[in-house]
Short mmCIF file of C-alpha atoms in Angstrom, two decimals:
data_model
loop_
_atom_site.label_atom_id
_atom_site.label_comp_id
_atom_site.label_asym_id
_atom_site.label_seq_id
_atom_site.Cartn_x
_atom_site.Cartn_y
_atom_site.Cartn_z
CA GLU A 1 8.62 -104.94 132.98
CA VAL A 2 5.53 -105.47 130.85
CA GLN A 3 2.85 -102.84 131.35
CA LEU A 4 -0.56 -102.48 129.78
CA VAL A 5 -2.46 -99.35 130.75
CA GLU A 6 -6.08 -98.94 129.72
CA SER A 7 -8.07 -95.73 129.61
CA GLY A 8 -11.27 -94.35 128.15
CA GLY A 9 -13.89 -96.00 130.30
CA GLY A 10 -16.76 -94.13 131.89
CA LEU A 11 -20.50 -93.70 132.09
CA VAL A 12 -22.39 -93.67 128.80
CA GLN A 13 -26.06 -93.80 127.90
CA PRO A 14 -27.53 -96.77 126.04
CA GLY A 15 -26.91 -96.35 122.33
CA GLY A 16 -23.83 -94.24 122.96
CA SER A 17 -20.19 -94.76 122.03
CA LEU A 18 -16.84 -95.00 123.81
CA ARG A 19 -13.31 -95.58 122.64
CA LEU A 20 -10.99 -97.53 124.91
CA SER A 21 -7.22 -97.26 124.63
CA CYS A 22 -4.40 -99.44 125.89
CA VAL A 23 -0.79 -98.37 125.86
CA ALA A 24 1.80 -101.14 126.02
CA SER A 25 5.38 -101.03 127.23
CA GLY A 26 8.11 -103.46 128.22
CA PHE A 27 7.74 -105.77 125.23
CA THR A 28 7.81 -105.62 121.44
CA PHE A 29 4.14 -104.77 120.93
CA ARG A 30 4.11 -105.18 117.16
CA ARG A 31 5.05 -108.87 117.45
CA TYR A 32 2.03 -109.97 119.46
CA TRP A 33 -1.63 -110.64 119.07
CA MET A 34 -3.65 -108.50 121.44
CA SER A 35 -7.09 -109.00 122.96
CA TRP A 36 -9.82 -107.29 124.90
CA VAL A 37 -11.46 -109.30 127.66
CA ARG A 38 -14.30 -108.00 129.81
CA GLN A 39 -15.78 -108.82 133.19
CA ALA A 40 -19.26 -107.73 134.17
CA PRO A 41 -19.65 -106.70 137.83
CA GLY A 42 -19.46 -109.79 140.02
CA LYS A 43 -19.28 -112.06 136.98
CA GLY A 44 -16.72 -114.11 135.11
CA LEU A 45 -14.42 -113.31 132.23
CA GLU A 46 -15.53 -112.99 128.62
CA TRP A 47 -13.25 -112.66 125.62
CA VAL A 48 -14.43 -109.77 123.44
CA ALA A 49 -12.09 -109.34 120.50
CA ASN A 50 -8.55 -109.86 119.27
CA ILE A 51 -6.27 -108.56 116.55
CA ASN A 52 -3.18 -110.00 114.95
CA GLU A 53 0.26 -108.47 114.87
CA ASP A 54 -0.19 -106.16 111.88
CA GLY A 55 -3.91 -105.53 112.31
CA SER A 56 -4.95 -107.48 109.23
CA GLU A 57 -6.98 -110.08 111.15
CA LYS A 58 -9.67 -109.22 113.68
CA ASN A 59 -12.09 -111.45 115.54
CA TYR A 60 -15.09 -110.68 117.75
CA VAL A 61 -17.46 -112.46 120.09
CA ASP A 62 -20.87 -112.69 118.46
CA SER A 63 -22.53 -110.31 120.93
CA VAL A 64 -20.37 -107.35 119.82
CA LYS A 65 -20.03 -108.05 116.09
CA GLY A 66 -21.07 -105.02 114.07
CA ARG A 67 -20.90 -102.73 117.12
CA PHE A 68 -17.29 -102.91 118.34
CA ILE A 69 -14.12 -102.36 116.33
CA ILE A 70 -10.68 -103.40 117.50
CA SER A 71 -7.61 -101.68 116.08
CA ARG A 72 -3.99 -101.01 116.87
CA ASP A 73 -1.21 -98.53 116.15
CA ASN A 74 2.12 -100.30 116.36
CA ALA A 75 4.03 -97.03 116.02
CA GLU A 76 2.33 -95.85 119.20
CA ASN A 77 2.33 -99.26 120.96
CA SER A 78 -1.40 -98.83 121.36
CA LEU A 79 -4.51 -100.98 121.18
CA TYR A 80 -8.01 -99.59 120.80
CA LEU A 81 -11.61 -100.70 121.12
CA GLN A 82 -14.26 -98.51 119.52
CA MET A 83 -17.58 -99.39 121.10
CA ASN A 84 -20.77 -98.21 119.41
CA SER A 85 -24.48 -98.80 120.08
CA LEU A 86 -23.67 -99.64 123.66
CA ARG A 87 -26.12 -101.70 125.69
CA ALA A 88 -26.62 -102.20 129.40
CA GLU A 89 -25.17 -105.70 129.06
CA ASP A 90 -21.87 -104.20 127.86
CA THR A 91 -21.31 -102.82 131.36
CA ALA A 92 -18.04 -104.34 132.54
CA VAL A 93 -14.41 -103.83 133.34
CA TYR A 94 -12.55 -104.07 130.05
CA TYR A 95 -9.06 -105.54 130.14
CA CYS A 96 -6.41 -105.23 127.50
CA ALA A 97 -4.36 -108.43 127.29
CA GLU A 98 -1.44 -109.80 125.33
CA GLY A 99 -2.43 -112.98 123.58
CA ARG A 100 -4.69 -114.50 120.94
CA TRP A 101 -7.08 -117.15 122.18
CA GLU A 102 -5.02 -119.94 123.69
CA ARG A 103 -3.79 -117.78 126.55
CA GLN A 104 -3.50 -114.20 127.74
CA ASP A 105 -0.04 -113.75 129.18
CA GLN A 106 -0.21 -110.17 130.43
CA TRP A 107 -3.17 -108.07 131.50
CA GLY A 108 -3.78 -104.40 132.14
CA GLN A 109 -5.52 -103.14 135.26
CA GLY A 110 -8.78 -102.63 133.39
CA THR A 111 -11.11 -99.74 132.71
CA LEU A 112 -14.75 -99.66 133.80
CA VAL A 113 -17.48 -99.05 131.26
CA THR A 114 -20.95 -98.36 132.64
CA VAL A 115 -23.89 -98.18 130.25
CA SER A 116 -26.85 -96.62 131.98
CA SER A 117 -29.38 -93.85 131.57
CA GLN B 1 -21.86 -122.15 124.02
CA SER B 2 -22.10 -122.41 127.82
CA ALA B 3 -19.22 -121.52 130.10
CA LEU B 4 -16.89 -124.22 131.36
CA THR B 5 -18.13 -125.64 134.65
CA GLN B 6 -16.19 -124.89 137.82
CA PRO B 7 -17.22 -125.31 141.45
CA ALA B 8 -18.39 -122.01 142.90
CA SER B 9 -16.11 -122.33 145.88
CA VAL B 10 -13.43 -124.47 147.45
CA SER B 11 -11.58 -124.09 150.71
CA GLY B 12 -8.57 -125.46 152.48
CA SER B 13 -6.30 -124.86 155.44
CA PRO B 14 -2.77 -123.53 155.17
CA GLY B 15 -0.37 -126.23 154.10
CA GLN B 16 -3.08 -128.41 152.57
CA SER B 17 -3.64 -129.14 148.89
CA ILE B 18 -6.77 -128.31 146.96
CA THR B 19 -7.95 -129.11 143.47
CA ILE B 20 -10.28 -127.06 141.30
CA SER B 21 -12.00 -128.80 138.42
CA CYS B 22 -13.00 -127.33 135.09
CA THR B 23 -15.38 -129.39 132.98
CA GLY B 24 -16.02 -128.74 129.32
CA THR B 25 -16.89 -130.78 126.27
CA SER B 26 -15.28 -132.59 123.39
CA SER B 27 -15.29 -129.27 121.49
CA ASP B 28 -13.08 -127.44 123.95
CA VAL B 29 -11.26 -128.98 126.94
CA GLY B 30 -11.42 -132.48 125.49
CA ALA B 31 -10.26 -131.44 122.06
CA TYR B 32 -7.30 -129.17 122.69
CA ASN B 33 -4.37 -128.92 125.07
CA TYR B 34 -5.00 -125.20 125.35
CA VAL B 35 -6.36 -124.97 128.88
CA CYS B 36 -5.28 -122.03 131.04
CA TRP B 37 -5.81 -121.07 134.63
CA TYR B 38 -5.96 -117.49 135.88
CA GLN B 39 -5.79 -116.16 139.42
CA GLN B 40 -7.65 -112.97 140.27
CA HIS B 41 -7.45 -111.17 143.57
CA PRO B 42 -10.32 -108.77 144.42
CA GLY B 43 -10.14 -105.60 142.37
CA LYS B 44 -7.09 -106.79 140.47
CA ALA B 45 -6.42 -108.02 136.96
CA PRO B 46 -6.28 -111.74 136.22
CA LYS B 47 -2.85 -113.36 136.28
CA LEU B 48 -1.90 -116.34 134.13
CA MET B 49 -0.91 -119.25 136.37
CA ILE B 50 -1.03 -122.26 134.02
CA TYR B 51 -1.10 -122.52 130.24
CA ASP B 52 -1.31 -125.40 127.78
CA VAL B 53 -2.86 -127.58 130.51
CA SER B 54 0.21 -127.95 132.69
CA TYR B 55 2.88 -125.33 131.99
CA ARG B 56 3.76 -122.58 134.43
CA PRO B 57 4.83 -119.13 133.24
CA SER B 58 8.10 -117.86 134.59
CA GLY B 59 7.70 -116.61 138.14
CA VAL B 60 4.69 -118.73 139.07
CA SER B 61 5.24 -120.92 142.10
CA ASN B 62 5.67 -124.65 141.50
CA ARG B 63 2.95 -125.15 144.12
CA PHE B 64 0.56 -124.62 141.21
CA SER B 65 0.08 -127.49 138.79
CA GLY B 66 -2.39 -128.37 136.06
CA SER B 67 -3.64 -131.53 134.46
CA LYS B 68 -6.37 -132.80 132.17
CA SER B 69 -8.35 -135.99 131.74
CA GLY B 70 -10.92 -136.21 129.01
CA ASN B 71 -13.20 -133.18 129.13
CA THR B 72 -12.09 -132.09 132.61
CA ALA B 73 -9.06 -130.03 133.51
CA SER B 74 -7.80 -129.52 137.04
CA LEU B 75 -5.74 -126.99 138.94
CA THR B 76 -3.99 -128.21 142.07
CA ILE B 77 -2.48 -125.89 144.61
CA SER B 78 -0.23 -127.57 147.14
CA GLY B 79 1.08 -126.13 150.39
CA LEU B 80 -1.82 -123.69 150.51
CA GLN B 81 -0.90 -120.17 151.63
CA ALA B 82 -3.02 -117.23 152.71
CA GLU B 83 -1.98 -115.31 149.58
CA ASP B 84 -3.55 -118.00 147.40
CA GLU B 85 -7.01 -116.85 148.46
CA ALA B 86 -8.50 -115.51 145.24
CA ASP B 87 -10.84 -116.31 142.38
CA TYR B 88 -9.60 -118.81 139.83
CA TYR B 89 -10.80 -119.06 136.25
CA CYS B 90 -10.09 -121.73 133.68
CA SER B 91 -10.24 -121.15 129.95
CA SER B 92 -9.99 -123.30 126.89
CA TYR B 93 -9.62 -122.86 123.17
CA THR B 94 -12.78 -124.03 121.44
CA SER B 95 -13.63 -124.78 117.85
CA ILE B 96 -16.95 -122.96 118.25
CA THR B 97 -16.21 -119.56 119.78
CA HIS B 98 -12.40 -119.71 119.89
CA VAL B 99 -12.09 -119.18 123.64
CA ILE B 100 -14.36 -119.99 126.53
CA PHE B 101 -13.93 -119.27 130.23
CA GLY B 102 -15.18 -121.04 133.29
CA GLY B 103 -17.53 -119.35 135.71
CA GLY B 104 -14.82 -118.98 138.31
CA THR B 105 -14.05 -120.59 141.68
CA LYS B 106 -13.58 -118.68 144.91
CA LEU B 107 -10.77 -120.20 146.95
CA THR B 108 -10.92 -119.55 150.67
CA VAL B 109 -7.91 -120.27 152.84
CA LEU B 110 -9.28 -121.14 156.28
#
């Protein structure tokens, strides 16, 4: 059974940083593109970033470029999202998902990030 | 780039069929056969229901079907069941921002 388990969310002040983690199991992690997708409270889905199988290609939505960094550790079956210079508008549930752009086949349960003073 | 356009809500009675539309542009829905549909129950993660316009992942009921005409994609749910009540989101690959989602449609089973 495929499982994606996110952690690392919480309350952070504007301008602060957080690092999200996602541990994968049940599939060969190193063979798949992975993404982060977020959902602001009561809002729709927004793709945030993705990373290719070996971590050599990374892509970001414009609103997080220069502030967020996606990375992965295939030896640990883990995906990360380093979030810096956080803003109120980054408040959302962040989902780890298996997939590139065309589709996200599997999703984690999400971790809530709240940016507030 | 604006989100794909979905109706805010649709409803139907058990056993009926409903269709949710997803309208984009010639840069996304109209240009690529990479339209997906996700189902999201309250407080839960999205679940992929349809990919590449009309394909169902393993395990998804054949009551769910997808189609596309021009810049508009559609999700049809036949034989509506109480468990289908959820939010539904479409997404499409786009040449501009790579992926774009719809605003979501709340399905109510009466």
